[in-house]
Coordinates of C-alpha atoms and ligand atoms in Angstrom, one line a residue:
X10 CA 0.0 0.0 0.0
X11 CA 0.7 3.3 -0.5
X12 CA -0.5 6.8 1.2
X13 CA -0.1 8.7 -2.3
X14 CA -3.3 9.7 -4.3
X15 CA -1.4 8.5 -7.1
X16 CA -3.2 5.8 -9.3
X17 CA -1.0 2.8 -9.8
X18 CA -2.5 2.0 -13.6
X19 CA -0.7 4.4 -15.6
X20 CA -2.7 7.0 -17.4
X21 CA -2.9 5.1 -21.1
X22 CA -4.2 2.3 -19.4
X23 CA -6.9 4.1 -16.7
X24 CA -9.9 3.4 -18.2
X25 CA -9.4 -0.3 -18.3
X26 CA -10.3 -1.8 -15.1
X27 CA -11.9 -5.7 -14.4
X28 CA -12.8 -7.0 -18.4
X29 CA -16.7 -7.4 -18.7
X30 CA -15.9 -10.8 -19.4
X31 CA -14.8 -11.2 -15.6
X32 CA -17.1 -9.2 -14.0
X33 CA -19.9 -11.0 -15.4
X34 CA -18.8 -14.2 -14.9
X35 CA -18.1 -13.7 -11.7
X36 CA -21.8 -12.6 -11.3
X37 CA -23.0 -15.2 -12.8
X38 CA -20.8 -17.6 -9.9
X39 CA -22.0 -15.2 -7.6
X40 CA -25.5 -15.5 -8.3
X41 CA -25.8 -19.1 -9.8
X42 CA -27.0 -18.0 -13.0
X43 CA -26.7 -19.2 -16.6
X44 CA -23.7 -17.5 -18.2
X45 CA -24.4 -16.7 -21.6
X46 CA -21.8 -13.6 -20.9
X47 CA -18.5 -14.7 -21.6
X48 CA -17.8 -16.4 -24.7
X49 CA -16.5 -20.1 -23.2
X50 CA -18.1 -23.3 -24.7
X51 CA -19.4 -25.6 -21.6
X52 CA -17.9 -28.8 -23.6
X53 CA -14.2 -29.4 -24.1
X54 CA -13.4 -30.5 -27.7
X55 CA -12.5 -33.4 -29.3
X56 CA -11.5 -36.5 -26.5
X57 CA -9.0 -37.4 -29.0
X58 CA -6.8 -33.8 -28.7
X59 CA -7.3 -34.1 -25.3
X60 CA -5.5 -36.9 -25.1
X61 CA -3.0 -35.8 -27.4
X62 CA -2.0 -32.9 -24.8
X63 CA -1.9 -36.0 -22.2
X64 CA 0.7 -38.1 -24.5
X65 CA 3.0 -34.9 -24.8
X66 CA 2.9 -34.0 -21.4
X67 CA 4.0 -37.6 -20.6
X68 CA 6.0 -38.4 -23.5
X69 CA 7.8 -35.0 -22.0
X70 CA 7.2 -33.2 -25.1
X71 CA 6.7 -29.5 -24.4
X72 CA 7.0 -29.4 -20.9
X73 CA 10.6 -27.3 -21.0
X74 CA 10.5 -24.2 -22.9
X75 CA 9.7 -24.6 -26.7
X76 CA 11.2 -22.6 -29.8
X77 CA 10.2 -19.3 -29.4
X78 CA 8.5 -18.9 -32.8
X79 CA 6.8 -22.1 -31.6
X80 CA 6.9 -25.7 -32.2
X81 CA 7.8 -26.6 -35.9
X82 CA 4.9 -29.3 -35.6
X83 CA 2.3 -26.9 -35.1
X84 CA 3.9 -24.3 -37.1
X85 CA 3.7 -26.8 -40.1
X86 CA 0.1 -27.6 -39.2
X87 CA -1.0 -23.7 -39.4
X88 CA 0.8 -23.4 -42.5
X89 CA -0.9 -26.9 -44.0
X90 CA -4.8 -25.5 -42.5
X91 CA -4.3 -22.1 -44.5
X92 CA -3.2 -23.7 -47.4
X93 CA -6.1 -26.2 -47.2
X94 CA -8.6 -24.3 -46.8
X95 CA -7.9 -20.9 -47.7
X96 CA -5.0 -21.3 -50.6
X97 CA -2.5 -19.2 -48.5
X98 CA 1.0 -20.4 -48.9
X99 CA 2.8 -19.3 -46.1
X100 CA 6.2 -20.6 -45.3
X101 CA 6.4 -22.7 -41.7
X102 CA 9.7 -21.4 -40.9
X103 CA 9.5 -17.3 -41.3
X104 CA 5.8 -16.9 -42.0
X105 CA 4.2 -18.4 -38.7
X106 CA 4.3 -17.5 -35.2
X107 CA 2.9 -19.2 -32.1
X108 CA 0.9 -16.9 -29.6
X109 CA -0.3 -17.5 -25.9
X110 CA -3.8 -17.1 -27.9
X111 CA -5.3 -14.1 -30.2
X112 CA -5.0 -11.7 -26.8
X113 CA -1.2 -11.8 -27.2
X114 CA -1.2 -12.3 -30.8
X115 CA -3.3 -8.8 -30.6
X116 CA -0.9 -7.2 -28.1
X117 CA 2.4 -7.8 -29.7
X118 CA 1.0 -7.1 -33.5
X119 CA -0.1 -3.6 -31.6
X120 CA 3.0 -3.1 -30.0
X121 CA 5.1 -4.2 -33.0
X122 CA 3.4 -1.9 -35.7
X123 CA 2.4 0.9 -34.1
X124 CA 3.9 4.1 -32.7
X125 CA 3.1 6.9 -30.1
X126 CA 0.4 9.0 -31.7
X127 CA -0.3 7.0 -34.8
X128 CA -3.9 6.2 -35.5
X129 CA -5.3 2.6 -35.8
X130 CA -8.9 2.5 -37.3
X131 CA -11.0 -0.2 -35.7
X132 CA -14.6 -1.6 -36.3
X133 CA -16.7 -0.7 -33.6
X134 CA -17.9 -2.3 -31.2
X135 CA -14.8 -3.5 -30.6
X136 CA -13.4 -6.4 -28.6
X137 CA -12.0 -5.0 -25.5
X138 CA -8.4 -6.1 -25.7
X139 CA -7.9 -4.0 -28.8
X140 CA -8.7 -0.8 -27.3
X141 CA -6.3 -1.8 -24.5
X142 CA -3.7 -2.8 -26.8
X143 CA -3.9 0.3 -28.9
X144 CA -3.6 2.5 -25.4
X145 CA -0.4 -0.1 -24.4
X146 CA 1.4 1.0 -27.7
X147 CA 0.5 4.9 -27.2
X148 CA -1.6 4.9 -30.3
X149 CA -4.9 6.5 -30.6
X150 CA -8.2 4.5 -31.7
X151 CA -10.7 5.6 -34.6
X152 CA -13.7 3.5 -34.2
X153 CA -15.7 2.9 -37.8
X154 CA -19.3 2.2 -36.3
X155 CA -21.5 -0.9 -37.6
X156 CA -25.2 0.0 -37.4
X157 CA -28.1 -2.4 -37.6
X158 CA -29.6 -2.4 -40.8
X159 CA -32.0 -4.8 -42.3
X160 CA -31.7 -7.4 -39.5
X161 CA -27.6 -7.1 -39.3
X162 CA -24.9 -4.8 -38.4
X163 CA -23.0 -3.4 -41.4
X164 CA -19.9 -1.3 -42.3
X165 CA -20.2 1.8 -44.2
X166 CA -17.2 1.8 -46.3
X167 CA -17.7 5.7 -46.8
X168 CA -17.3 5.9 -43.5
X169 CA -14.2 3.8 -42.9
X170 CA -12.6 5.6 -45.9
X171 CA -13.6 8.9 -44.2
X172 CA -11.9 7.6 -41.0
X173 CA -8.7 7.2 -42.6
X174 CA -6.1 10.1 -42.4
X175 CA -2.4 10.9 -42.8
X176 CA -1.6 9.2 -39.4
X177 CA -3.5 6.4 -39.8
X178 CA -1.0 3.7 -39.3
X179 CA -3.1 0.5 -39.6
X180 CA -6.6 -1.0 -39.9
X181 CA -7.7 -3.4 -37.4
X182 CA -10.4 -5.6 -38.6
X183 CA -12.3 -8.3 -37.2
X184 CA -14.5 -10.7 -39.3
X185 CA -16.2 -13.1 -38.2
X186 CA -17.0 -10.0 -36.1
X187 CA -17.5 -9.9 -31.7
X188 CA -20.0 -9.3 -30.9
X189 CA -22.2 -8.2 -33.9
X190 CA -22.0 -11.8 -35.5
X191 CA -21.6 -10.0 -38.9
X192 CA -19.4 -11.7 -41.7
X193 CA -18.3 -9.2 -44.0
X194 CA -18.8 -10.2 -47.8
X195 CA -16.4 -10.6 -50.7
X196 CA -17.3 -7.5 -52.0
X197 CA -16.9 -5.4 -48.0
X198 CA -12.8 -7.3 -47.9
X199 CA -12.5 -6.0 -51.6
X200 CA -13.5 -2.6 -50.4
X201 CA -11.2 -2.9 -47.0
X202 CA -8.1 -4.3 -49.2
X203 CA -8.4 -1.2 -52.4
X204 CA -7.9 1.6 -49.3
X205 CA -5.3 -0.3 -47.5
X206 CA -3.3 -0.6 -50.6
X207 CA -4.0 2.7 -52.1
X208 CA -3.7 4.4 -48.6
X209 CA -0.4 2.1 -47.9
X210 CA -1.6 0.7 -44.7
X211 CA -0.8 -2.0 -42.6
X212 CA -3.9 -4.8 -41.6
X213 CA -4.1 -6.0 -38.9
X214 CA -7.1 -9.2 -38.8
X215 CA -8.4 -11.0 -36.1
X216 CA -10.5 -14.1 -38.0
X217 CA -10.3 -16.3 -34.5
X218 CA -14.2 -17.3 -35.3
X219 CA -13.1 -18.2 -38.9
X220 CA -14.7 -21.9 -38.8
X221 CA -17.9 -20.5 -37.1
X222 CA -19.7 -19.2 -40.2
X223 CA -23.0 -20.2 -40.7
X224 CA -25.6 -20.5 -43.5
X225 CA -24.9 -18.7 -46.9
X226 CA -21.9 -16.4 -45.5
X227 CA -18.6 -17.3 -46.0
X228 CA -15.3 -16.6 -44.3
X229 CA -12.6 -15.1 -46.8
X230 CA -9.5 -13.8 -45.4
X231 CA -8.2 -10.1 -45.8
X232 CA -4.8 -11.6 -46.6
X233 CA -6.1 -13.6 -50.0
X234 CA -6.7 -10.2 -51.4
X235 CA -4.9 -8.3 -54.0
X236 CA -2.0 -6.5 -52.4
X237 CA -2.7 -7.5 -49.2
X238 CA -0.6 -10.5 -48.4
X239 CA 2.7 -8.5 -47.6
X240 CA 0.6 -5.9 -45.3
X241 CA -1.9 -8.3 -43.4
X242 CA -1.2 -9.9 -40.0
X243 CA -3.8 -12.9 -39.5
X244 CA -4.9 -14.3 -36.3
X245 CA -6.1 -17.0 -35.5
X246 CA -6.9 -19.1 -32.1
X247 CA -7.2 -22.6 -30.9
X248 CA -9.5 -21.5 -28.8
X249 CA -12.8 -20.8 -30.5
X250 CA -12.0 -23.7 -33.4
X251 CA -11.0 -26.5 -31.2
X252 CA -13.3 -25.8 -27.6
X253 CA -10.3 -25.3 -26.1
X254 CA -10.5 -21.8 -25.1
X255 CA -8.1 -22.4 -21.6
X256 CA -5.6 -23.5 -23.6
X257 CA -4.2 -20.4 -24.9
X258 CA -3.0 -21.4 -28.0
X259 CA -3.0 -18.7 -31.2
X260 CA -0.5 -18.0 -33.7
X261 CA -0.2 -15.1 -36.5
X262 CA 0.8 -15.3 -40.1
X263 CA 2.1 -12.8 -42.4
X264 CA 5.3 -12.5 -44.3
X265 CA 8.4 -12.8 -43.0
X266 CA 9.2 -8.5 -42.0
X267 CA 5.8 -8.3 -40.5
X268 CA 6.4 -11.7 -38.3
X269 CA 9.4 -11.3 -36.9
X270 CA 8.3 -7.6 -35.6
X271 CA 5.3 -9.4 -33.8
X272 CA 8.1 -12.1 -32.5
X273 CA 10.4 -9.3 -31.5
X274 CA 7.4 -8.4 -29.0
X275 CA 6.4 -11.6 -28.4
X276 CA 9.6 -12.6 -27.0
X277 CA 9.4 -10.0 -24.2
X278 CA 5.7 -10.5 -23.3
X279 CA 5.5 -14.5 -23.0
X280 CA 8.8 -15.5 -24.7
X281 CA 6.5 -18.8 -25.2
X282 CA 3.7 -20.7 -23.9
X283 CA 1.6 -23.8 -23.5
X284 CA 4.2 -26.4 -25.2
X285 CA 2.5 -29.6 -24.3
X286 CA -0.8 -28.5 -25.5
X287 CA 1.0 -27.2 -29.0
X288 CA 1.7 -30.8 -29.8
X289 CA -2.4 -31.8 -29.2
X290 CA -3.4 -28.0 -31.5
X291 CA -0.9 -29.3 -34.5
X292 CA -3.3 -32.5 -34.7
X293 CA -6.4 -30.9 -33.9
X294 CA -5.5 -28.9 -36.8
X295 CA -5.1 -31.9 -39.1
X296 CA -8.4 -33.3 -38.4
X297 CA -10.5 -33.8 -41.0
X298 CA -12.9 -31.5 -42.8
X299 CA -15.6 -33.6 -41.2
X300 CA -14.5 -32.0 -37.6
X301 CA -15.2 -28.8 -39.1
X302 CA -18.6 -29.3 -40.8
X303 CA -20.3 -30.7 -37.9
X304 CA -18.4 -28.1 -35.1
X305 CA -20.7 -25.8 -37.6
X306 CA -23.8 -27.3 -37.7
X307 CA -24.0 -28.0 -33.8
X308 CA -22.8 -24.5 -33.1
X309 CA -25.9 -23.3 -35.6
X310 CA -28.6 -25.7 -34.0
X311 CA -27.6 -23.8 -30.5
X312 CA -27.3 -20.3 -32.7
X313 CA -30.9 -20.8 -33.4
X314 CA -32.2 -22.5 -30.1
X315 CA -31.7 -19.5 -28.5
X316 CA -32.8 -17.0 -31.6
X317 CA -35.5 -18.4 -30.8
X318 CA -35.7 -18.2 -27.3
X319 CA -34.7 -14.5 -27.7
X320 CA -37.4 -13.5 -29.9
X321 CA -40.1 -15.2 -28.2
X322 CA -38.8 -13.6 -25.2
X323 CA -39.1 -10.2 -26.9
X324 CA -36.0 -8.9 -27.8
X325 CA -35.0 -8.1 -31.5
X326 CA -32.4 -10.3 -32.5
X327 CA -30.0 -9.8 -34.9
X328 CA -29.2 -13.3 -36.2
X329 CA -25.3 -13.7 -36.5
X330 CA -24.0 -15.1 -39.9
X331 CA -20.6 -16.0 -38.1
X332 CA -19.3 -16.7 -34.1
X333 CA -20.5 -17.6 -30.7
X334 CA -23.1 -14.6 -30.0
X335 CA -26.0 -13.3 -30.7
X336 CA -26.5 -9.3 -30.5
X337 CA -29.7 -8.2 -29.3
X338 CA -32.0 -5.3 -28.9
X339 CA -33.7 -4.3 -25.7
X340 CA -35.5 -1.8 -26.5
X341 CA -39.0 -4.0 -27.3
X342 CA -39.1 -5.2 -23.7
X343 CA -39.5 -1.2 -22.6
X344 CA -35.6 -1.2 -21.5
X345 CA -32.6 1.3 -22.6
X346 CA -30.0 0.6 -20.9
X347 CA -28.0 -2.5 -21.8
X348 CA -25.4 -1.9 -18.6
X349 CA -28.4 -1.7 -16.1
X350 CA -30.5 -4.2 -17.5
X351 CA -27.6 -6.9 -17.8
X352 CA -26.8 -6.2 -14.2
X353 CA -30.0 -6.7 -13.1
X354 CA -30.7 -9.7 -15.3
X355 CA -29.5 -12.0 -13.1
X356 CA -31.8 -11.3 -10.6
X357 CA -34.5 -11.0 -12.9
X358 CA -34.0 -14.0 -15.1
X359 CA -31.2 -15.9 -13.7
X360 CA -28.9 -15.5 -16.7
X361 CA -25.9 -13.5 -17.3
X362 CA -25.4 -11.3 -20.8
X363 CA -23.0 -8.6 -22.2
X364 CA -24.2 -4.8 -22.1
X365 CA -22.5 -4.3 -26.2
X366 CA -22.0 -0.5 -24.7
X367 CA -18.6 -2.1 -23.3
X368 CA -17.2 -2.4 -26.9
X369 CA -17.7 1.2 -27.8
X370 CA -17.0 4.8 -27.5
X371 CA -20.1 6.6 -28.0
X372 CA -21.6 4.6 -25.3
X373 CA -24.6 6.1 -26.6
X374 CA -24.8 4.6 -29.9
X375 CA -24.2 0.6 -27.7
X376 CA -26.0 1.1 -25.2
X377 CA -29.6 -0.8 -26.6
X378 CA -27.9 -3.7 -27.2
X379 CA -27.1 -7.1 -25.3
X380 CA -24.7 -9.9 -26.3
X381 CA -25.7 -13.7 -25.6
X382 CA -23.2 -16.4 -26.0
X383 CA -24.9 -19.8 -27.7
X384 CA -21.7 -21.8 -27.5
X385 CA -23.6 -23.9 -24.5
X386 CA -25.2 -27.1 -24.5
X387 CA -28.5 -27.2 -26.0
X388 CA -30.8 -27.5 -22.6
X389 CA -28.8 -24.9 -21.1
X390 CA -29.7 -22.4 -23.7
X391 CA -33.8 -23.9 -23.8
X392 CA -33.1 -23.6 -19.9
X393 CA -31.9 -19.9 -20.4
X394 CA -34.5 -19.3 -23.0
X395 CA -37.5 -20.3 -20.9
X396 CA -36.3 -18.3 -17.7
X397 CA -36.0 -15.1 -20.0
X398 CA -39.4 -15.5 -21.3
X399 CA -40.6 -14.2 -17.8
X400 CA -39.3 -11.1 -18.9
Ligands
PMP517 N1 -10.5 -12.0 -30.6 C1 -11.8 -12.1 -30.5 C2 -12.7 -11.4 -31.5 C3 -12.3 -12.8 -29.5 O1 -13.6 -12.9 -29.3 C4 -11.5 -13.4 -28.5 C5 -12.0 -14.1 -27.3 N2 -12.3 -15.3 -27.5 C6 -10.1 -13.3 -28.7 C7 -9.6 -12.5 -29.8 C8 -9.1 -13.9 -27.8 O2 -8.8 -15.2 -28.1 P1 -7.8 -16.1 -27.2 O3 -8.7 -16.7 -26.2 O4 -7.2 -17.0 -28.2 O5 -6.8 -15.2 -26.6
LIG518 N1 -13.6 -13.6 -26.3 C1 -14.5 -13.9 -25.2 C2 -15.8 -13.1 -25.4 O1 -15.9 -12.3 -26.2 C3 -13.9 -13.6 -23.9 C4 -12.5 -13.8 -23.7 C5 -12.0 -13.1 -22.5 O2 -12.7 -13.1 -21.4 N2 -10.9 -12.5 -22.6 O3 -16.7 -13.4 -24.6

């Protein structure tokens, strides 16, 4: 302790305190309610990765310090998944780097690329750990709203070109997008990649939700675009694909300048991490295509399980082409004020949610709007749904 009135957060970082994601789970434990808040399936993933992290742990693979750019298994296993699926060629050896999950991946991207003062447009609402990050590297955040329209939130690319200035440094983008749910189109990316070339800017793309895509939408990465291979860092996550969301395993690719910046911060934030569970990720990514497809169609069933239970309990819902949430509108059930009302909503209802206002600066513009998580089993969410239709 300390007698002076001096805060101990530093001033970049002052207006981040405990993440919404803790405080409401912590409610929900407090309060024994349903936890739709924080985005954590409530099944592990596949038995068989599970026990792969066993076998390394035993076979006493991983359990010293790994490579720092990660373990060439997995970084051959990234390489091999965005060739497969996406037609990316990216080299194992320079063009791959193993993260303690997207957070870091995030962080040291931020902290690599950007300096004091430069200007990093993001989509808003934004997930919380990029407005931290941008504050850790001293840069300054220019949020490019999505606003509902026709059942969906969308980007106005007049808008995100308008936000774009002589110190804009580099775009942040997020797609699948937390928490709107919205997958932008072919024809959005095409938009995103013409200003980042013709503006010269780095990208910066978090696609952790890139096998949670439902329906007709489809996930296309920023970095298959013209131009935008040497000036996109993808991330991706173990996490969200695999169930595995404890495990903290993410990785970046990009070309070989733009990866070893990231490693250069890397090195000094983690150094490395999780090196038994690196081993089970490099097989869970070589599962087959079947994996993927029904990961998908469960995660869609739940997706419209609680739609459902959402709409019948009055909210508007905006149905999510892509990840684990479904953004919501209070307004119909006579409320305004997505921070009171998810407070209160465990005593109300018994389940815990995400005031949206969180992931924004004009608090104003989020505040109508509640996230639910559908990553749950299937009679939790009918449970959740039934106790929020005595709203
Ligand atoms: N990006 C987005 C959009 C997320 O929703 C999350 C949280 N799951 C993360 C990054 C962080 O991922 P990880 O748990 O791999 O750090
Ligand atoms: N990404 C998860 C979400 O949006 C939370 C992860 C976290 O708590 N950092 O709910």
């Amino acid at each position: 302790m300390t007698s002076s009135a001096r805060p101990h957060l530093n001033r970049r970082l002052a207006e981040f305190g405990t993440t919404i994601f803790a405080e409401m789970s912590a409610l929900a434990v407090a309060t024994g309610s349903i936890n739709l808040g924080q985005g954590f399936p409530d099944t592990d993933g596949p038995q068989e990765i599970r026990e792969a992290a066993v076998r390394a742990l035993r076979e006493g693979r991983g359990n010293q310090y790994p490579p720092g750019p990660g373990i060439p298994e997995l970084r051959t296993a990234i390489a091999a998944h965005q060739l497969r699926r996406y037609g990316l060629d990216c080299d194992p050896d320079t063009e791959v780097l193993v993260t303690a999950g997207a957070t870091e991946a995030i962080a040291a991207s931020l902290l690599a690329l950007v300096e004091p003062g430069d200007e990093v447009v993001a989509l808003e609402p934004y997930y919380d750990s990029y407005a931290a990050s941008i504050a850790m590297a001293g840069g300054t955040r220019v949020p490019v709203t999505l606003r509902p329209h026709e059942g969906s939130f969308r980007l106005d690319l007049d808008e995100l070109r308008a936000a774009v200035t002589g110190r804009t440094r580099l775009l942040l983008i997020n797609t699948p997008h937390n928490p709107t749910g919205t997958v932008l189109t072919r024809a959005e990316l095409t938009a995103i990649a013409e200003l980042a070339v013709e503006r010269d800017l780095l990208v910066v793309t978090d696609e952790v939700y890139e096998h949670l895509v439902f329906g007709d939408a489809e996930h296309v990465p920023l970095a298959s675009f013209p131009g935008m291979r040497e000036r996109t860092v993808t991330i991706g996550s173990a996490g969200k694909t695999f169930s595995f969301t404890g495990w903290k395993v993410g990785w970046v690719t990009a070309v070989p300048e733009l990866v070893s910046a990231v490693r250069a911060v890397k090195q000094f934030l983690t150094y490395v991490s999780a090196g038994p569970f690196q081993y089970a990720v490099a097989e869970a990514l070589a599962l087959p295509d079947s994996y993927f497809e029904e990961f998908r169609r469960s995660m869609l069933a739940r997706r419209d399980i609680l739609a459902k239970g959402l709409t019948e309990a009055g909210f508007t819902v905006f149905r999510p082409a892509g990840t684990y949430f479904i953004t919501t509108d209070i307004r119909p059930l006579g409320e305004k004020d997505g921070f009171a009302f998810c407070r209160a909503l465990p005593e109300r209802a018994g389940v815990v949610a995400i005031p949206n206002a969180v992931f924004y600066d004009d608090r104003e513009a989020g505040a109508p709007f509640v996230r639910f998580a559908f990553c749950k089993r299937e009679e939790v969410l009918r449970e959740a749904a039934e106790r929020l239709r005595a709203l």
